[in-house]
Coordinates of C-alpha atoms (C1' of nucleotides) in Angstrom, one line a residue:
Chain A
M9 CA 0.0 0.0 0.0
R10 CA 1.4 3.4 -1.0
L11 CA 0.4 6.3 1.1
P12 CA 0.6 10.0 0.3
S13 CA 3.0 12.1 2.2
R14 CA 2.4 15.4 3.8
G15 CA 2.3 18.6 1.8
P16 CA 1.5 19.5 -1.7
R17 CA 2.5 17.1 -4.4
T18 CA 1.9 17.1 -8.1
L19 CA 2.8 13.5 -8.3
K20 CA -0.1 11.2 -9.0
K21 CA -0.3 8.4 -6.4
P22 CA -1.9 5.1 -7.3
Q23 CA -5.5 5.8 -7.7
I24 CA -8.4 4.2 -5.8
P25 CA -10.1 1.8 -8.2
S26 CA -13.2 3.2 -9.7
R27 CA -16.6 2.0 -8.8
V28 CA -16.9 0.4 -12.3
A29 CA -13.6 -1.5 -11.8
L30 CA -14.7 -2.7 -8.4
L31 CA -18.1 -3.7 -9.7
D32 CA -16.5 -5.7 -12.4
A33 CA -14.2 -7.4 -9.9
L34 CA -16.7 -8.1 -7.2
G35 CA -19.9 -8.6 -9.3
R36 CA -22.7 -6.3 -10.2
K37 CA -24.7 -7.1 -7.1
E38 CA -22.0 -6.0 -4.6
V39 CA -22.8 -2.3 -4.7
S40 CA -22.7 -1.8 -1.0
R41 CA -19.5 -3.6 -0.6
V42 CA -17.9 -1.6 -3.4
H43 CA -18.8 1.6 -1.4
A44 CA -17.3 0.1 1.7
V45 CA -14.1 -0.9 0.0
R46 CA -13.6 2.5 -1.5
E47 CA -14.3 4.2 1.8
I48 CA -11.7 2.1 3.5
L49 CA -9.1 2.7 0.9
H50 CA -9.8 6.4 1.0
L51 CA -9.2 6.6 4.7
L52 CA -6.0 4.6 4.5
Y53 CA -4.8 6.9 1.7
T54 CA -5.4 10.1 3.7
M55 CA -4.9 9.3 7.3
A56 CA -1.4 7.8 7.3
D57 CA 1.6 9.8 6.4
A58 CA 4.8 8.1 5.7
I59 CA 7.6 7.5 3.3
T60 CA 7.1 4.3 1.5
T61 CA 9.6 1.7 2.9
R62 CA 12.3 0.4 0.7
A63 CA 11.2 -3.2 1.2
D64 CA 7.6 -2.2 0.1
D65 CA 8.4 -0.5 -3.1
Y66 CA 11.9 0.8 -3.8
S67 CA 11.3 3.1 -6.6
Q68 CA 8.3 4.7 -4.8
W69 CA 10.6 5.1 -1.7
Y70 CA 13.1 7.0 -4.0
I71 CA 10.4 9.3 -5.2
D72 CA 9.1 9.9 -1.6
I73 CA 12.6 10.8 -0.5
V74 CA 13.2 13.2 -3.4
R75 CA 9.9 15.0 -2.8
G76 CA 9.9 14.7 1.0
A77 CA 13.4 16.3 1.3
K78 CA 12.3 18.9 -1.2
L79 CA 15.1 18.1 -3.6
A80 CA 13.1 18.3 -6.8
D81 CA 9.6 18.6 -8.4
Y82 CA 8.1 17.3 -11.5
S83 CA 7.7 20.1 -14.0
P84 CA 4.9 21.0 -16.5
V85 CA 7.3 19.8 -19.2
R86 CA 7.1 16.0 -19.4
G87 CA 10.4 14.5 -18.7
C88 CA 11.9 17.5 -17.1
M89 CA 12.4 18.3 -13.4
I90 CA 12.5 21.3 -11.3
I91 CA 15.6 21.2 -9.0
R92 CA 14.5 22.8 -5.7
P93 CA 16.9 24.8 -3.5
N94 CA 17.7 21.7 -1.3
G95 CA 18.6 19.7 -4.4
Y96 CA 20.5 22.5 -6.0
A97 CA 22.5 23.2 -2.9
L98 CA 23.6 19.6 -3.0
W99 CA 24.6 19.9 -6.6
E100 CA 26.4 23.2 -5.8
N101 CA 28.5 21.5 -3.1
M102 CA 29.3 18.7 -5.6
K103 CA 30.2 21.3 -8.2
A104 CA 32.5 23.2 -5.8
A105 CA 34.4 20.1 -4.8
L106 CA 34.8 18.8 -8.3
D107 CA 35.6 22.2 -9.8
G108 CA 38.4 22.6 -7.3
M109 CA 39.8 19.2 -8.2
F110 CA 39.6 20.1 -11.9
K111 CA 41.5 23.3 -11.3
E112 CA 44.1 21.4 -9.3
T113 CA 44.7 19.1 -12.3
G114 CA 45.2 22.1 -14.6
H115 CA 41.8 22.6 -16.2
E116 CA 40.1 25.8 -17.0
N117 CA 36.4 26.5 -17.4
A118 CA 34.8 27.7 -20.6
Y119 CA 31.4 27.7 -22.2
F120 CA 30.3 26.5 -25.6
P121 CA 26.9 27.0 -27.3
L122 CA 23.7 25.2 -26.4
F123 CA 23.0 24.7 -30.1
V124 CA 24.9 22.4 -32.3
P125 CA 24.5 22.7 -36.1
Q126 CA 22.9 19.5 -37.3
S127 CA 25.7 18.8 -39.8
F128 CA 28.3 18.8 -36.9
L129 CA 26.6 15.9 -35.3
A130 CA 26.8 13.9 -38.5
R131 CA 30.6 14.2 -38.8
E132 CA 31.5 11.3 -36.6
A133 CA 29.8 8.1 -37.7
E134 CA 29.4 6.3 -34.4
H135 CA 28.6 9.5 -32.6
V136 CA 25.6 10.2 -34.8
E137 CA 24.4 6.7 -34.5
G138 CA 24.6 6.9 -30.7
F139 CA 22.8 10.2 -30.3
A140 CA 20.6 10.8 -33.4
K141 CA 17.6 9.0 -31.8
E142 CA 17.3 11.3 -28.9
C143 CA 17.9 14.8 -30.2
A144 CA 15.7 17.9 -29.8
V145 CA 15.9 19.9 -33.0
V146 CA 15.3 23.7 -33.4
T147 CA 13.8 24.5 -36.8
H148 CA 12.0 27.8 -36.4
S149 CA 12.9 31.2 -35.0
R150 CA 9.5 32.9 -34.6
L151 CA 5.9 32.3 -33.4
I152 CA 2.8 33.7 -34.9
D153 CA -0.9 33.8 -34.1
D154 CA -2.4 30.5 -35.2
G155 CA -5.8 32.2 -35.8
E156 CA -7.4 30.1 -33.0
G157 CA -6.2 32.1 -30.0
G158 CA -2.9 30.3 -29.8
L159 CA 0.5 30.4 -31.3
K160 CA 2.4 28.3 -33.9
P161 CA 5.9 28.4 -35.4
D162 CA 5.9 30.9 -38.3
P163 CA 6.4 28.8 -41.4
E164 CA 8.2 31.8 -42.9
S165 CA 10.8 31.7 -40.1
E166 CA 12.2 28.3 -40.8
I167 CA 15.9 28.6 -40.1
G168 CA 18.4 27.3 -42.6
E169 CA 20.3 24.4 -41.2
P170 CA 18.4 22.9 -38.1
L171 CA 20.1 23.3 -34.7
V172 CA 20.4 20.4 -32.4
V173 CA 20.1 21.1 -28.6
R174 CA 23.4 19.6 -27.4
P175 CA 23.1 16.0 -26.2
T176 CA 26.9 16.4 -25.5
S177 CA 29.4 18.9 -26.9
E178 CA 32.2 16.9 -28.6
T179 CA 31.3 18.1 -32.0
I180 CA 31.0 21.8 -31.5
I181 CA 34.1 21.8 -29.3
W182 CA 36.2 19.8 -31.8
N183 CA 35.1 22.2 -34.5
T184 CA 36.5 25.0 -32.4
Y185 CA 39.6 23.1 -31.4
A186 CA 40.4 22.7 -35.0
D187 CA 40.7 26.5 -35.2
W188 CA 42.7 26.8 -32.1
I189 CA 45.3 24.1 -32.7
Q190 CA 48.1 24.5 -35.2
S191 CA 51.3 23.5 -33.4
W192 CA 52.4 21.1 -30.7
R193 CA 52.9 24.4 -28.7
D194 CA 49.1 24.8 -28.6
L195 CA 48.7 21.6 -26.7
P196 CA 47.4 20.3 -24.4
I197 CA 44.1 22.1 -24.2
L198 CA 42.4 21.3 -20.9
I199 CA 38.9 22.6 -20.8
N200 CA 35.8 21.9 -18.7
Q201 CA 32.4 23.3 -19.0
W202 CA 29.4 23.3 -16.6
A203 CA 26.3 23.1 -18.7
N204 CA 22.9 21.5 -19.3
V205 CA 22.3 18.9 -22.0
V206 CA 19.2 17.4 -23.5
R207 CA 18.6 13.8 -24.4
W208 CA 15.1 13.0 -25.5
E209 CA 14.2 10.2 -23.1
M210 CA 11.0 8.3 -22.8
R211 CA 11.0 7.6 -19.1
T212 CA 11.7 9.9 -16.3
R213 CA 13.3 9.2 -13.0
L214 CA 14.1 12.3 -11.0
F215 CA 17.8 13.0 -11.1
L216 CA 18.6 9.6 -12.6
R217 CA 17.0 10.0 -16.0
T218 CA 15.5 13.2 -17.3
M219 CA 15.4 14.9 -20.7
E220 CA 17.4 17.8 -19.5
F221 CA 20.1 17.5 -16.9
L222 CA 23.0 19.4 -15.5
W223 CA 26.5 18.2 -15.8
Q224 CA 30.1 19.0 -16.4
E225 CA 32.0 17.9 -19.5
G226 CA 35.7 18.0 -19.8
H227 CA 37.2 18.1 -23.3
T228 CA 41.0 17.9 -23.6
A229 CA 43.3 17.8 -26.6
H230 CA 46.8 16.2 -26.5
A231 CA 49.8 15.7 -28.7
T232 CA 50.3 12.1 -27.9
K233 CA 48.2 9.0 -27.3
Q234 CA 50.0 8.3 -24.1
E235 CA 49.2 11.8 -22.7
A236 CA 45.5 11.4 -23.7
V237 CA 45.3 8.0 -22.0
E238 CA 46.9 9.4 -18.9
E239 CA 44.5 12.3 -18.8
T240 CA 41.6 9.9 -19.2
L241 CA 42.7 7.8 -16.3
R242 CA 43.7 10.9 -14.2
M243 CA 40.1 12.2 -14.4
L244 CA 38.7 8.7 -13.6
D245 CA 40.9 9.0 -10.4
V246 CA 39.4 12.4 -9.7
Y247 CA 35.9 11.0 -10.0
T248 CA 36.9 8.1 -7.7
T249 CA 38.3 10.3 -5.1
F250 CA 35.2 12.5 -5.3
A251 CA 32.8 9.6 -5.0
E252 CA 34.6 8.0 -2.1
D253 CA 35.8 11.0 -0.1
Y254 CA 32.9 13.4 -0.6
M255 CA 29.9 11.2 -1.4
A256 CA 31.1 8.4 0.9
M257 CA 30.2 6.1 -2.0
P258 CA 32.6 3.2 -2.8
V259 CA 33.0 2.7 -6.6
L260 CA 34.4 0.1 -8.9
R261 CA 36.7 1.4 -11.6
G262 CA 37.1 -0.2 -15.0
V263 CA 36.6 0.0 -18.7
K264 CA 33.4 -0.5 -20.6
T265 CA 32.9 -3.3 -23.1
A266 CA 32.4 -2.3 -26.8
S267 CA 28.6 -2.4 -26.6
E268 CA 28.5 -0.1 -23.6
R269 CA 31.1 2.4 -24.9
F270 CA 30.5 6.1 -25.5
P271 CA 29.6 6.6 -29.2
G272 CA 32.8 7.8 -30.8
A273 CA 35.2 6.7 -28.1
V274 CA 38.0 4.3 -28.3
D275 CA 37.8 3.4 -24.7
T276 CA 35.2 4.4 -22.1
Y277 CA 36.2 4.1 -18.5
C278 CA 33.7 4.4 -15.7
I279 CA 33.1 4.3 -12.0
E280 CA 30.2 2.0 -10.9
A281 CA 28.4 2.3 -7.6
L282 CA 26.0 -0.2 -6.1
M283 CA 22.6 1.1 -4.9
Q284 CA 20.6 -0.3 -1.9
D285 CA 18.3 -2.3 -4.2
G286 CA 21.3 -4.2 -5.6
K287 CA 21.3 -2.4 -8.9
A288 CA 24.4 -0.7 -10.3
L289 CA 24.6 2.9 -11.2
Q290 CA 27.2 4.4 -13.5
A291 CA 28.4 7.4 -11.5
G292 CA 31.0 8.9 -13.9
T293 CA 32.7 8.3 -17.2
S294 CA 35.9 9.2 -18.8
H295 CA 36.6 8.6 -22.4
F296 CA 39.7 8.1 -24.4
L297 CA 38.5 9.4 -27.8
G298 CA 41.7 8.5 -29.8
Q299 CA 41.8 10.6 -33.0
N300 CA 38.2 10.0 -34.0
F301 CA 36.9 13.6 -33.4
A302 CA 40.2 15.1 -34.6
K303 CA 39.8 13.2 -37.9
A304 CA 36.1 14.1 -38.2
F305 CA 36.8 17.8 -37.7
D306 CA 40.2 17.9 -39.4
C307 CA 42.0 18.9 -36.3
T308 CA 45.8 18.5 -36.9
F309 CA 49.0 19.9 -35.4
Q310 CA 52.6 20.1 -36.5
N311 CA 54.8 18.1 -34.1
E312 CA 58.4 18.9 -33.1
N313 CA 59.6 17.0 -36.2
N314 CA 57.6 19.2 -38.5
E315 CA 55.1 16.4 -39.2
L316 CA 51.3 16.8 -39.4
E317 CA 49.4 14.7 -36.9
Y318 CA 45.9 14.3 -35.7
V319 CA 45.2 15.5 -32.2
W320 CA 44.4 13.0 -29.4
A321 CA 41.3 13.6 -27.4
T322 CA 39.5 12.8 -24.1
S323 CA 36.2 13.8 -22.6
W324 CA 34.8 13.1 -19.2
G325 CA 31.6 13.9 -17.3
V326 CA 29.5 13.5 -14.3
S327 CA 25.9 14.8 -13.9
T328 CA 23.1 15.6 -11.5
R329 CA 22.6 11.9 -11.6
L330 CA 25.1 11.8 -8.7
V331 CA 22.4 13.4 -6.5
G332 CA 20.3 10.3 -7.3
A333 CA 23.3 8.0 -6.5
L334 CA 23.8 9.8 -3.2
I335 CA 20.2 9.3 -2.2
M336 CA 20.2 5.6 -3.1
T337 CA 23.5 5.0 -1.4
H338 CA 22.8 6.3 2.1
S339 CA 19.2 7.1 2.8
D340 CA 16.8 5.1 4.9
D341 CA 13.1 4.7 5.5
Q342 CA 13.0 7.9 7.6
G343 CA 14.3 10.0 4.7
L344 CA 17.4 11.4 3.2
V345 CA 20.8 10.7 4.8
L346 CA 23.6 13.0 3.7
P347 CA 27.4 12.7 4.1
P348 CA 28.6 15.8 6.1
R349 CA 31.0 16.9 3.5
L350 CA 28.2 17.5 1.0
A351 CA 25.3 18.3 3.3
P352 CA 24.2 21.9 2.8
T353 CA 23.4 22.1 6.5
Q354 CA 25.6 20.0 8.7
V355 CA 24.2 20.9 12.1
V356 CA 20.7 22.2 12.8
I357 CA 19.8 23.7 16.2
V358 CA 16.2 23.4 17.4
P359 CA 15.3 25.5 20.4
I360 CA 12.6 24.4 22.8
H361 CA 10.8 26.7 25.2
F362 CA 7.4 27.1 26.9
N363 CA 7.2 30.7 27.6
D364 CA 8.8 34.0 26.7
E365 CA 11.3 34.0 29.5
Q366 CA 12.5 30.6 28.6
R367 CA 12.6 31.6 24.9
A368 CA 15.0 34.4 25.7
T369 CA 17.4 32.2 27.7
V370 CA 17.3 29.3 25.4
L371 CA 17.8 31.4 22.3
E372 CA 20.8 33.1 24.0
V373 CA 22.5 29.8 24.4
A374 CA 21.4 28.5 21.0
R375 CA 22.9 31.6 19.3
R376 CA 26.1 31.3 21.2
I377 CA 26.5 27.7 20.1
E378 CA 25.6 28.6 16.6
Q379 CA 28.3 31.2 16.5
E380 CA 30.9 28.9 17.9
L381 CA 30.1 26.2 15.3
A382 CA 30.1 28.7 12.5
D383 CA 33.4 30.1 13.6
A384 CA 34.8 26.5 13.4
G385 CA 33.7 26.4 9.8
I386 CA 30.7 24.1 10.4
R387 CA 27.6 24.8 8.3
V388 CA 25.1 25.4 11.0
E389 CA 21.5 26.6 11.0
L390 CA 19.5 27.7 14.0
D391 CA 15.8 27.2 13.4
A392 CA 14.2 29.8 15.8
S393 CA 11.1 30.1 13.7
E394 CA 7.9 29.8 15.7
A395 CA 5.9 28.7 12.7
Q396 CA 6.4 25.1 13.6
R397 CA 6.8 23.2 16.8
P398 CA 9.9 21.3 17.8
G399 CA 8.5 17.8 17.0
W400 CA 7.7 18.9 13.6
K401 CA 11.1 20.3 13.1
F402 CA 12.7 17.1 14.3
N403 CA 10.9 15.2 11.6
E404 CA 11.5 17.8 8.9
Y405 CA 15.3 17.9 9.3
E406 CA 15.4 14.1 9.6
V407 CA 13.6 13.8 6.3
Q408 CA 16.0 16.3 4.8
G409 CA 19.0 14.4 6.0
V410 CA 20.8 16.9 8.2
P411 CA 23.7 14.9 9.7
I412 CA 23.5 16.3 13.3
R413 CA 20.6 17.9 15.2
L414 CA 21.0 19.7 18.5
A415 CA 18.0 20.4 20.7
I416 CA 18.3 23.0 23.4
G417 CA 15.5 23.4 26.0
P418 CA 15.2 24.9 29.5
R419 CA 16.5 21.7 31.1
D420 CA 19.6 21.9 28.9
V421 CA 20.2 25.5 29.7
K422 CA 20.1 24.8 33.4
N423 CA 22.4 21.8 33.2
E424 CA 24.6 23.3 30.5
N425 CA 23.9 20.4 28.2
V426 CA 22.4 19.9 24.7
E427 CA 20.7 17.0 23.2
L428 CA 22.7 15.7 20.3
A429 CA 21.0 13.4 17.6
R430 CA 22.9 11.9 14.7
R431 CA 21.0 11.2 11.6
D432 CA 23.0 8.2 10.3
T433 CA 22.5 6.0 13.4
R434 CA 19.5 7.8 14.8
E435 CA 21.1 7.9 18.2
K436 CA 20.5 10.6 20.7
E437 CA 22.6 11.6 23.7
I438 CA 22.8 14.4 26.2
V439 CA 26.2 16.1 26.0
P440 CA 27.8 19.0 27.8
Q441 CA 28.0 22.4 26.1
K442 CA 31.6 22.5 27.1
G443 CA 33.7 21.1 24.3
L444 CA 30.8 20.8 22.0
T445 CA 32.5 22.4 18.9
A446 CA 35.4 19.9 19.0
R447 CA 33.0 17.0 19.6
I448 CA 30.9 18.0 16.6
T449 CA 33.9 18.5 14.3
E450 CA 35.1 15.1 15.2
L451 CA 31.6 13.5 15.0
L452 CA 31.1 14.9 11.4
D453 CA 34.3 13.2 10.4
R454 CA 33.2 10.0 12.0
I455 CA 29.7 10.1 10.4
Q456 CA 31.4 10.7 7.0
E457 CA 33.7 7.7 7.5
G458 CA 30.9 5.6 8.9
L459 CA 28.6 6.1 6.0
Y460 CA 31.4 5.1 3.6
N461 CA 32.2 2.0 5.6
R462 CA 28.6 1.0 5.8
A463 CA 28.2 1.4 2.0
L464 CA 31.4 -0.5 1.5
Q465 CA 30.2 -3.3 3.7
F466 CA 26.9 -3.4 1.8
R467 CA 28.7 -3.6 -1.5
Q468 CA 31.0 -6.4 -0.2
E469 CA 28.1 -8.4 1.0
R470 CA 26.6 -8.1 -2.4
T471 CA 29.6 -8.9 -4.5
T472 CA 29.8 -12.6 -5.5
A473 CA 32.3 -14.5 -7.7
V474 CA 30.7 -17.3 -9.6
D475 CA 31.9 -19.9 -12.1
S476 CA 28.8 -21.4 -13.5
Y477 CA 25.8 -20.0 -15.3
D478 CA 23.4 -21.5 -12.7
D479 CA 25.3 -19.9 -9.9
F480 CA 25.4 -16.7 -11.9
K481 CA 21.6 -16.5 -12.2
A482 CA 21.1 -17.4 -8.6
A483 CA 23.6 -14.7 -7.4
L484 CA 21.8 -12.0 -9.4
D485 CA 18.7 -12.6 -7.3
E486 CA 20.4 -13.5 -4.1
P487 CA 22.3 -11.6 -2.8
G488 CA 22.0 -9.4 -6.0
G489 CA 24.5 -6.7 -6.7
F490 CA 27.8 -7.2 -8.5
V491 CA 28.6 -10.6 -9.8
L492 CA 32.1 -11.3 -10.9
A493 CA 32.4 -13.9 -13.6
H494 CA 34.5 -14.9 -16.6
W495 CA 33.5 -13.7 -20.0
D496 CA 34.8 -14.7 -23.4
G497 CA 35.0 -11.1 -24.6
T498 CA 32.4 -11.5 -27.4
A499 CA 29.4 -9.2 -27.9
E500 CA 27.3 -12.3 -28.7
T501 CA 27.8 -13.8 -25.2
E502 CA 27.2 -10.4 -23.6
A503 CA 24.0 -9.9 -25.5
R504 CA 22.7 -13.4 -24.7
I505 CA 23.4 -13.0 -21.0
K506 CA 21.6 -9.6 -21.0
E507 CA 18.7 -11.1 -22.9
E508 CA 18.3 -14.0 -20.4
T509 CA 19.1 -12.3 -17.1
K510 CA 18.7 -8.5 -17.7
A511 CA 22.3 -8.2 -16.3
T512 CA 24.9 -6.3 -18.2
I513 CA 28.6 -6.0 -18.0
R514 CA 29.1 -2.9 -15.9
C515 CA 32.8 -2.9 -16.5
I516 CA 36.0 -4.8 -17.0
P517 CA 37.5 -3.9 -13.7
F518 CA 41.1 -2.8 -13.0
T519 CA 42.6 -6.0 -11.6
D520 CA 43.9 -4.3 -8.5
Q521 CA 40.3 -4.5 -7.3
L522 CA 40.1 -8.2 -7.8
R523 CA 42.4 -9.2 -5.0
G524 CA 42.6 -13.0 -5.1
L525 CA 40.2 -13.3 -8.0
D526 CA 42.4 -12.1 -10.8
E527 CA 43.1 -15.6 -12.2
P528 CA 42.2 -16.5 -15.9
G529 CA 39.3 -18.8 -16.4
E530 CA 36.5 -19.9 -18.8
D531 CA 33.4 -18.2 -19.9
L532 CA 30.3 -19.0 -18.0
L533 CA 28.3 -19.8 -21.1
T534 CA 30.6 -20.8 -23.8
G535 CA 33.6 -22.2 -21.9
K536 CA 36.0 -20.2 -24.0
P537 CA 39.1 -18.8 -22.3
S538 CA 38.8 -15.6 -20.3
E539 CA 41.7 -13.4 -19.1
Q540 CA 39.9 -12.0 -16.1
R541 CA 36.6 -11.7 -14.4
V542 CA 34.2 -8.9 -15.4
V543 CA 31.5 -7.2 -13.3
F544 CA 28.0 -8.0 -14.1
A545 CA 24.9 -6.4 -12.6
R546 CA 21.4 -5.3 -13.3
A547 CA 21.7 -1.6 -13.8
Y548 CA 19.9 1.7 -13.9
Chain B
rC14 C1' 2.0 2.1 -31.6
rG15 C1' -1.8 -1.5 -29.0
rG16 C1' -4.9 -2.4 -24.5
rG17 C1' -7.0 -0.2 -19.9
rA18 C1' -8.2 3.7 -16.5
rC19 C1' -8.8 8.7 -15.1
rG20 C1' -9.6 14.3 -15.5
rU21 C1' -14.0 18.2 -9.6
rA22 C1' -9.8 23.8 -4.7
rG23 C1' -2.4 23.7 -4.1
rC24 C1' -2.4 18.0 -3.1
rG25 C1' -5.4 13.5 -2.3
rC26 C1' -10.4 12.3 -3.2
rA27 C1' -16.3 12.0 -2.6
rG28 C1' -20.5 13.3 -5.6
rU29 C1' -21.5 11.0 -11.9
rC30 C1' -24.6 4.9 -12.5
rC31 C1' -30.3 7.2 -11.3
rG32 C1' -29.8 15.3 -14.1
rG33 C1' -32.8 19.2 -9.5
rU34 C1' -30.9 23.6 -2.8
rU35 C1' -25.5 27.6 -2.2
rA36 C1' -20.7 21.3 -5.5
rG37 C1' -18.6 18.6 -0.5
rC38 C1' -14.5 15.9 2.7
rG39 C1' -9.2 15.3 4.5
rC40 C1' -4.4 17.6 4.2
rA41 C1' -2.1 22.2 3.1
rC42 C1' -3.2 27.8 3.5
rC43 C1' -5.1 32.6 6.4
rU44 C1' -6.8 34.9 11.5
rG45 C1' -7.3 34.4 16.8
rC46 C1' -6.7 31.9 21.4
rU47 C1' -4.5 27.8 24.0
rU48 C1' 0.0 25.2 23.1
rU49 C1' 5.5 23.8 22.3
rG50 C1' 11.3 17.9 25.0
rG51 C1' 9.2 13.5 18.4
rG52 C1' 4.8 15.8 12.7
rA53 C1' -0.6 20.2 18.5
rG54 C1' -6.0 21.5 19.8
rC55 C1' -10.2 24.5 19.3
rA56 C1' -12.9 28.4 16.8
rG57 C1' -13.5 31.3 12.6
rG58 C1' -12.0 32.0 7.3
rA59 C1' -10.2 32.2 2.2
rG60 C1' -9.8 29.2 -2.0
rG61 C1' -13.7 26.2 -7.9
rU62 C1' -14.0 28.3 -16.0
rC63 C1' -16.4 20.6 -12.0
rC64 C1' -10.3 19.5 -18.7
rC65 C1' -12.2 21.9 -23.5
rC66 C1' -16.0 22.5 -27.4
rG67 C1' -20.7 21.3 -29.0
rG68 C1' -25.6 18.8 -28.2
rU69 C1' -30.1 17.1 -25.3
rU70 C1' -33.1 19.5 -21.3
rC71 C1' -37.1 24.2 -17.9
rG72 C1' -32.4 22.7 -15.5
rA73 C1' -25.9 19.3 -16.8
rA74 C1' -20.0 18.0 -12.6
rU75 C1' -23.9 14.2 -13.8
rC76 C1' -26.7 12.2 -20.1
rC77 C1' -24.9 12.2 -25.7
rG78 C1' -21.0 13.4 -29.5
rG79 C1' -16.1 15.2 -30.6
rG80 C1' -11.5 17.0 -28.9
rC81 C1' -7.3 17.6 -25.5
rG82 C1' -4.5 15.9 -21.4
rU83 C1' -2.5 12.5 -17.6
rC84 C1' -1.5 7.7 -15.6
rC85 C1' -1.0 2.3 -15.7
rC86 C1' 0.2 -2.4 -18.6
rG87 C1' 2.7 -4.0 -23.0
rA88 C1' 6.1 -2.5 -27.1
rC89 C1' 10.5 0.6 -27.5
rC90 C1' 14.8 2.7 -24.9
rA91 C1' 18.9 2.4 -21.1

RNA sequence: CGGGACGUAGCGCAGUCCGGUUAGCGCACCUGCUUUGGGAGCAGGAGGUCCCCGGUUCGAAUCCGGGCGUCCCGACCA
């Protein structure tokens, strides 16, 4: 049973069956029972107020979290979402951390156009094939009265060559790089852009799959293959560090198989995370593009030996999908759980008082603590609003995933204590005001580490190595998650396994992650030789 | 694209079968009082082109025709 949560929602909950449907199900003579059934359902739908549990319905739980924590709304545009301040603050914190790491590794930010001439997209054969089916295309520049009180594109205003709303920017960027690069002295070019992209998708899942999303895309140009490959792997390392140190989300690193590769890439590397429902989520990708785009856009340079060579390329990106990954890695049935390093608010203070006199003394202490924490660089918020009562606030901040909550009431003022509640374990304790800042600084670190360890343990419990197809199928259901198995390297086998089990090869992992399991073997299905195990999973 | 359901206040719904007071209920919202250590109580209040167009009728949320939109299942996609 799914129950609606508090507050306005545009989301349609499952609807109570109509009278007609119930009459069909129960029989035409059961009119009174039909009324009773609908009455009961109606009561259940309106009286209770909870986030759907993960065990009950995982995808509904996810939607309840996103909406309950006010991260995003559905929009009037099908397939698009509205990122609310809470969700955007998370993305901003991710951006800030990543942007710093990009700068540290020598990258600069720039901005390229939203619109890509249609002909650009057609230049690289695999690239077109990969993206052509999901492009939004602009063909007109003007609206006119349609004579029926509405508007329509002015047929007179049809623009010459249609413009594609960028699904990714390789083409327009390489068209530009071709102008910028003549000599080996112009290389490398290390550019990143923060942007939105549009991919015309059928299904929507907030943050995980929407038509428009926000991301960063790095595009680099190099003089040698080796340098480009090194860059590709360097950025994969940056993503790994970000995922593990900031998001507290362990990831597997590896390279994609040919069928999962980015259209136009020579090699696609990825980090893969495991969500709580046992499904894998690609959390970031880094592509070695070889000379494919350089050739498509005739981008050459003269090397030190006065020879003309094509430029070597990389591109790499992460998107607002990471917000979805964050949710599904840590959150519980009470709501969002955020790692302190990314939490927009790390500590919330809730004052409790029964009269004006108490209000004054409680707030005085609360403000002093707020100031001390802020001075220590902690993101702290004092909620002194009288619009809601303390109990309501407790719940609200729990749903929103604030890592630490402090409650201060008259009792605490008198005893020079505060009540400290941590979101990750839901433990509460009374602690002295003295030394509070140091305690909280240390606790935030411990929470960050604890979340990572919990997620890592979860992943380890759901990573299985198997050597037979029967075991493989069993492991996908129980315990689920990542299944390490041998594969003969052919697309045919990969496709057949996908067809039969819905599992795909998430990556061919770097072998340092396969401690003790890096022996060669034989393919599950065909028995043909395999150099190493690959990671299978059902995926988002 | 095929099959099914739905469209009434910000949200969730009742009322429609069988046409007839001023279209109701819960949540949310506004005002006041009492409250406040885990989603407060009471009282008062505001909020509606009943998806749109046309028809039948003395009278349409309700019946009829057409249109639009949304959701679910399948197909497709990842």
